[in-house]
PDB file of C-alpha atoms and ligand atoms in Angstrom:
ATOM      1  CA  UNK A  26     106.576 130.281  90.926  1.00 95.00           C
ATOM      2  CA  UNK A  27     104.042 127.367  90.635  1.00 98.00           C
ATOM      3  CA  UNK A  28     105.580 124.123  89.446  1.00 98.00           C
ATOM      4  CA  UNK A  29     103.436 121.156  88.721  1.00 98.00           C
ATOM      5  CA  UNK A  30     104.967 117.840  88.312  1.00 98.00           C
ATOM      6  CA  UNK A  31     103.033 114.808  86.875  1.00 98.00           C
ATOM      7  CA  UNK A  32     104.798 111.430  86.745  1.00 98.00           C
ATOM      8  CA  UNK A  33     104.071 107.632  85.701  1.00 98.00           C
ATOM      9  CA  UNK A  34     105.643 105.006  87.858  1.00 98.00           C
ATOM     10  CA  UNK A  35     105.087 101.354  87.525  1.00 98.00           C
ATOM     11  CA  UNK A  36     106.778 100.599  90.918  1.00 98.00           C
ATOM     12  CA  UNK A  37     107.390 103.314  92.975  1.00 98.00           C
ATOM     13  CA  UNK A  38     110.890 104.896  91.560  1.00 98.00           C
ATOM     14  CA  UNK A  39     109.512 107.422  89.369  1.00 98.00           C
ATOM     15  CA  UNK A  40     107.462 108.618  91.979  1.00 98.00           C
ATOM     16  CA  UNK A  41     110.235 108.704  94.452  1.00 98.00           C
ATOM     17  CA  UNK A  42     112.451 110.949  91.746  1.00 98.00           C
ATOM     18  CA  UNK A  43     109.161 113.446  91.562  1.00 98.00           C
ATOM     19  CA  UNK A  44     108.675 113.753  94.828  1.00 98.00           C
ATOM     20  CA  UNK A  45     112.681 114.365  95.484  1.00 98.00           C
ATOM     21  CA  UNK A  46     112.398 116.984  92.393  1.00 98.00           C
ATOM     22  CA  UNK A  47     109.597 118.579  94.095  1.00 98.00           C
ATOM     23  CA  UNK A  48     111.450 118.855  97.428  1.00 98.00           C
ATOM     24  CA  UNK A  49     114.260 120.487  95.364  1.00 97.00           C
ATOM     25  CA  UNK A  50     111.758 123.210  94.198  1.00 97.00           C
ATOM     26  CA  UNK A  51     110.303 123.735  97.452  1.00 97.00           C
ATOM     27  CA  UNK A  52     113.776 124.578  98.726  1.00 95.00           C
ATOM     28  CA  UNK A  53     114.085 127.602  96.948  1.00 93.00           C
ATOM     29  CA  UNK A  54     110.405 128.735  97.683  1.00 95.00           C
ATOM     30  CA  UNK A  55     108.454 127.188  94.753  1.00 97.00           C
ATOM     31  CA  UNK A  56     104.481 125.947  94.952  1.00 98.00           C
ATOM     32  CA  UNK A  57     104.573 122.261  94.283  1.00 98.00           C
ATOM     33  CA  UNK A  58     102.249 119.636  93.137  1.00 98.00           C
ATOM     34  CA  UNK A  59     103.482 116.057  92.923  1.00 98.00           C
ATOM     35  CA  UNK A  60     100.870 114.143  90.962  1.00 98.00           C
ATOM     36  CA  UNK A  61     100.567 110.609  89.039  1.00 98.00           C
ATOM     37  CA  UNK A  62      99.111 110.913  85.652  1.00 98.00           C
ATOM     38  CA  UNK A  63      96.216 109.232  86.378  1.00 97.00           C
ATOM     39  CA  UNK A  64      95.412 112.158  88.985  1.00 97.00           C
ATOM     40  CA  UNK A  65      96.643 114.973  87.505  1.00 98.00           C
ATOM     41  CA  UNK A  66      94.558 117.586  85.981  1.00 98.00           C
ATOM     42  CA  UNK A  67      96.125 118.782  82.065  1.00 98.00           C
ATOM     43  CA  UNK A  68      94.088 122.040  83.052  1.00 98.00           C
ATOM     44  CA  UNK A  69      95.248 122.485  86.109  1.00 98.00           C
ATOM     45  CA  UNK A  70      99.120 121.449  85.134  1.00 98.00           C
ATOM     46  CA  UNK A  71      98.336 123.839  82.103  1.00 98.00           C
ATOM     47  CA  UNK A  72      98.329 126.869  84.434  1.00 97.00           C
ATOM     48  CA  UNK A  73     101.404 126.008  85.931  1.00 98.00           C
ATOM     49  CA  UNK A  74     104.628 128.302  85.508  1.00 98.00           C
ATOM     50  CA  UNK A  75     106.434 125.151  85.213  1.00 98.00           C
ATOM     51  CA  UNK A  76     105.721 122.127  84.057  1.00 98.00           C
ATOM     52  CA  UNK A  77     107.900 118.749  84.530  1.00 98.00           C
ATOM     53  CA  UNK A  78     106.277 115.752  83.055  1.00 98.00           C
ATOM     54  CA  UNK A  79     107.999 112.056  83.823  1.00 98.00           C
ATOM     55  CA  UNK A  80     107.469 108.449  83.358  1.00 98.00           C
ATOM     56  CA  UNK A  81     109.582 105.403  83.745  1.00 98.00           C
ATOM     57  CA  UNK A  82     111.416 103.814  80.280  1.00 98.00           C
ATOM     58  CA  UNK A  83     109.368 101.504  78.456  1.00 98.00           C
ATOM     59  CA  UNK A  84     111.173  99.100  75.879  1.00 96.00           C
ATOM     60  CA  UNK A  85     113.534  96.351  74.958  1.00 94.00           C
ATOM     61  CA  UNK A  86     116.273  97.730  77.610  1.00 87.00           C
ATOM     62  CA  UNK A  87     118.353  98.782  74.673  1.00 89.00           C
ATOM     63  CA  UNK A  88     115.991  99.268  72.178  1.00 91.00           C
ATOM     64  CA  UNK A  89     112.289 100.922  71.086  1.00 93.00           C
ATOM     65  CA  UNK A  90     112.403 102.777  74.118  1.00 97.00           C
ATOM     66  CA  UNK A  91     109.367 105.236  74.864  1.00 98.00           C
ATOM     67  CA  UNK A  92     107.371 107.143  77.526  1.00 98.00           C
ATOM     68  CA  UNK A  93     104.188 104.961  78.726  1.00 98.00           C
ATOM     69  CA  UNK A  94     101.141 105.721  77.026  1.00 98.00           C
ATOM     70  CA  UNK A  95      99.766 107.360  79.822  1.00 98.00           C
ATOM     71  CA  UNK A  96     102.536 109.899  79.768  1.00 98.00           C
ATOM     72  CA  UNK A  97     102.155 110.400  76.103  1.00 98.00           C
ATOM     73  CA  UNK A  98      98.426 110.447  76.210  1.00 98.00           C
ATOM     74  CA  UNK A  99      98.886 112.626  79.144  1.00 98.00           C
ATOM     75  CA  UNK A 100     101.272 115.109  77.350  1.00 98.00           C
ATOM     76  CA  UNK A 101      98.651 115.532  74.625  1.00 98.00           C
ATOM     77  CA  UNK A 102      95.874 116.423  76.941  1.00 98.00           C
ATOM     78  CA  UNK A 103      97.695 119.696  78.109  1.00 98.00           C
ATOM     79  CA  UNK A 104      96.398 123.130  76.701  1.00 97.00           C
ATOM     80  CA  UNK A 105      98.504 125.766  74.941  1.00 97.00           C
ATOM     81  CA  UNK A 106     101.572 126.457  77.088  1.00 98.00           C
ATOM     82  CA  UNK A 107     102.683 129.538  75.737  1.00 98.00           C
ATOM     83  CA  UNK A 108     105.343 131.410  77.624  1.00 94.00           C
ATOM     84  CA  UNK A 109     105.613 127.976  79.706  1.00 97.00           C
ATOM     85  CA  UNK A 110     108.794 126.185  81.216  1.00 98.00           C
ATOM     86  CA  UNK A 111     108.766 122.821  81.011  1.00 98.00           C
ATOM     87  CA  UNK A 112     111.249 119.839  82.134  1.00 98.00           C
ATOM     88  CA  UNK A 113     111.022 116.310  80.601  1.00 98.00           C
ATOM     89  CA  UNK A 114     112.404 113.351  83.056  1.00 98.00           C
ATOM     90  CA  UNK A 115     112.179 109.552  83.549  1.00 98.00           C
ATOM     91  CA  UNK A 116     113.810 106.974  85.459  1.00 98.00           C
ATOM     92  CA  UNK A 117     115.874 103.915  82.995  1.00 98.00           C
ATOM     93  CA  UNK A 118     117.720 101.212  83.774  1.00 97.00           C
ATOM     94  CA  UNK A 119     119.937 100.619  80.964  1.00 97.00           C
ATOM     95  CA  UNK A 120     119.197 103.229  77.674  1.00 97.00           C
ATOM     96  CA  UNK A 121     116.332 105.865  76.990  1.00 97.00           C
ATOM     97  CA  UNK A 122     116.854 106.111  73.305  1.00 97.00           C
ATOM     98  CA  UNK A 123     114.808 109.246  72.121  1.00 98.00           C
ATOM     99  CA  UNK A 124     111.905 109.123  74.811  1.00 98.00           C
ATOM    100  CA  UNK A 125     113.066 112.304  76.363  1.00 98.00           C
ATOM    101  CA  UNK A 126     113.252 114.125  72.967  1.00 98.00           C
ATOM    102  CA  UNK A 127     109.901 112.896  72.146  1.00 98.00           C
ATOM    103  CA  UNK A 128     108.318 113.645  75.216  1.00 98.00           C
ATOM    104  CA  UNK A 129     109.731 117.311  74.737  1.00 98.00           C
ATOM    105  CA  UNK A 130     108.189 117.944  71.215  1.00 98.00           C
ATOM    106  CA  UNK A 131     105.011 117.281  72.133  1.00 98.00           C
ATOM    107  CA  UNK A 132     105.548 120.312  74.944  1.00 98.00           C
ATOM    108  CA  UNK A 133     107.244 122.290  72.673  1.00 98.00           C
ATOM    109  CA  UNK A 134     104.242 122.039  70.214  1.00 98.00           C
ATOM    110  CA  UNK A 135     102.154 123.446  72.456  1.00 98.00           C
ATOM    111  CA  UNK A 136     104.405 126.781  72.696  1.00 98.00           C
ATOM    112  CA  UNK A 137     106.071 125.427  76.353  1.00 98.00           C
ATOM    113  CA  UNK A 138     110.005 125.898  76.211  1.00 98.00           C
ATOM    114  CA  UNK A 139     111.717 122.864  77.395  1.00 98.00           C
ATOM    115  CA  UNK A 140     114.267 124.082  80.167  1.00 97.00           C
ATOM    116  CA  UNK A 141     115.623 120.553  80.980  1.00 97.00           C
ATOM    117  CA  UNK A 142     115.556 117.053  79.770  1.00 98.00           C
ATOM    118  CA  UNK A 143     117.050 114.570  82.605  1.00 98.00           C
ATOM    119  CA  UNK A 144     117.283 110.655  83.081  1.00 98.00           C
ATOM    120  CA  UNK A 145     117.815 109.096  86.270  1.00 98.00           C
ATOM    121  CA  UNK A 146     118.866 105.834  87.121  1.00 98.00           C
ATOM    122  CA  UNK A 147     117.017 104.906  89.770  1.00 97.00           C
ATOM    123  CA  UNK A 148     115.228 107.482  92.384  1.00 98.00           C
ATOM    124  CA  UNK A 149     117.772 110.224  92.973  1.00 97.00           C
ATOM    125  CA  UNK A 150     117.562 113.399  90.796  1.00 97.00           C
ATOM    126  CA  UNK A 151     120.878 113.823  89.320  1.00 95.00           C
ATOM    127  CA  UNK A 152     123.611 116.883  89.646  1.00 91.00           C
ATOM    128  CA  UNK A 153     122.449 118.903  86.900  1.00 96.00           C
ATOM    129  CA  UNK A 154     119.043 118.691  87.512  1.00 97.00           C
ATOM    130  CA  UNK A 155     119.946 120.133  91.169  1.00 96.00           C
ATOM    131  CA  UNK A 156     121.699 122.590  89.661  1.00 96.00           C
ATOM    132  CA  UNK A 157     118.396 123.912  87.652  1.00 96.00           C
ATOM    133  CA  UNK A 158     116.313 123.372  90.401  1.00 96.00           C
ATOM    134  CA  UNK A 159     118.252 125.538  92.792  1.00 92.00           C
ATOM    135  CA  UNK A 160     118.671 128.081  90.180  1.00 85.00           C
ATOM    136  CA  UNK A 161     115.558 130.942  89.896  1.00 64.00           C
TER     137      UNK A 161
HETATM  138  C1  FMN B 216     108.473  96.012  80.902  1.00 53.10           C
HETATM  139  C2  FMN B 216     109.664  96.889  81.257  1.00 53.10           C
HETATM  140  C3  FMN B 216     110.411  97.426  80.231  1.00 53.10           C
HETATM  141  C4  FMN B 216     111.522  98.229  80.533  1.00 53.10           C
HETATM  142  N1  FMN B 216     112.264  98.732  79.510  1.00 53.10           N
HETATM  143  C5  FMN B 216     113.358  99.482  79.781  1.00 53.10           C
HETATM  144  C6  FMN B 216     114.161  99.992  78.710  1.00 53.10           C
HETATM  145  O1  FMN B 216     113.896  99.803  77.527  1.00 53.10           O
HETATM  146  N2  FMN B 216     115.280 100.712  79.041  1.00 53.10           N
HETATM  147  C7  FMN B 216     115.630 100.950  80.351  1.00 53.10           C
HETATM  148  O2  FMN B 216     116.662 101.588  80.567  1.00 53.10           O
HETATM  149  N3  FMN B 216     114.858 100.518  81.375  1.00 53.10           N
HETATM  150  C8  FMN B 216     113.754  99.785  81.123  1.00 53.10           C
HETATM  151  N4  FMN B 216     112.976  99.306  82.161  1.00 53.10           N
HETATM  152  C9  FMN B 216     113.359  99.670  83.546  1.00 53.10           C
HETATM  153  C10 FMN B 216     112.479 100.760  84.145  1.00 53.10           C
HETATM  154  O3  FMN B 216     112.244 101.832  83.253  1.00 53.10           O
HETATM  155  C11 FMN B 216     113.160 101.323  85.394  1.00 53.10           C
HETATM  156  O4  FMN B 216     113.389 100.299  86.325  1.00 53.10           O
HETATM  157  C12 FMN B 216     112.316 102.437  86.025  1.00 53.10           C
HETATM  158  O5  FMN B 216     113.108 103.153  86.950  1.00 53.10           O
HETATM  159  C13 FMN B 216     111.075 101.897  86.734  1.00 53.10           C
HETATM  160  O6  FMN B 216     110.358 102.998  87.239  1.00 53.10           O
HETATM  161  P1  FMN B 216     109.092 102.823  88.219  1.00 53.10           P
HETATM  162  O7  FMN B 216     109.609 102.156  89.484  1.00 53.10           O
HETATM  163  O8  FMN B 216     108.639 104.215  88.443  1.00 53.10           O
HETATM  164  O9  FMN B 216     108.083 101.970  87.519  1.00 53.10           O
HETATM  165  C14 FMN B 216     111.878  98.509  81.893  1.00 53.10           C
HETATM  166  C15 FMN B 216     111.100  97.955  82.914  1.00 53.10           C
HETATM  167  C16 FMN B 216     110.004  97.153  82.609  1.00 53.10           C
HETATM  168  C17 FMN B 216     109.182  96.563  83.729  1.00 53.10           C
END
């Protein structure tokens, strides 16, 4: 299966989470791209099996919290994912508030089914996301 995951990181920990998701997919014999948003290609992602899309939490710590705009803008820019997977994730320190849903409507939109929507705080993929990513 071809996963492609695209992240925003300010300073380094949302990078560090996609690259230990990615591991986690390569372990059980997945194609992996690791990309920032600025890099990533929404056509190229588009063709993807899977899809995870992740940014850090932007807001008032316990309030207004949202994806960066990059994500968002980023999320938008992919084409019709129909008969997609697709997995939202960021990296918080305190509250996400309804980023994760958010980020997940504009997927499901495009006809992608959202598998998984995980927060981590800090740079280490939690237990149920392991548990989907060793899943097939
Ligand atoms: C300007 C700013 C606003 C933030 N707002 C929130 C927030 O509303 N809620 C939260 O839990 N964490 C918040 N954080 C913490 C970051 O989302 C968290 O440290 C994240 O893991 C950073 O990821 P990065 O290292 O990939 O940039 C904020 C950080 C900054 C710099």
């Amino acid at each position: 299966m071809k996963v492609a995951i695209v992240y925003d990181s300010r300073t380094g920990t949302t990078q560090e989470a996609a690259r230990a998701m990615g591991a986690a997919f390569r372990t059980r014999g997945d194609e992996v791209t690791v990309q920032s948003v600025s890099e990533a290609d929404p056509a190229e992602v588009s063709k993807a099996d899977l899809i995870c899309v992740g940014s850090w939490t932007q807001g008032l710590f316990i309030i207004l919290q949202h994806a960066t705009r990059a994500t968002m803008r980023f999320l938008e820019s992919l084409g019709d994912l129909k008969g997609k997977e697709a997995v939202v994730f960021c990296t918080y320190k305190l509250a996400t508030g309804s980023m994760l849903p958010r980020m997940a409507a504009v997927l499901e939109r495009k006809g992608a089914r959202v598998a998984g929507q995980y927060k981590f705080k800090g740079a280490t993929p939690t237990g149920d996301f392991m548990t989907y990513a060793s899943s097939s």
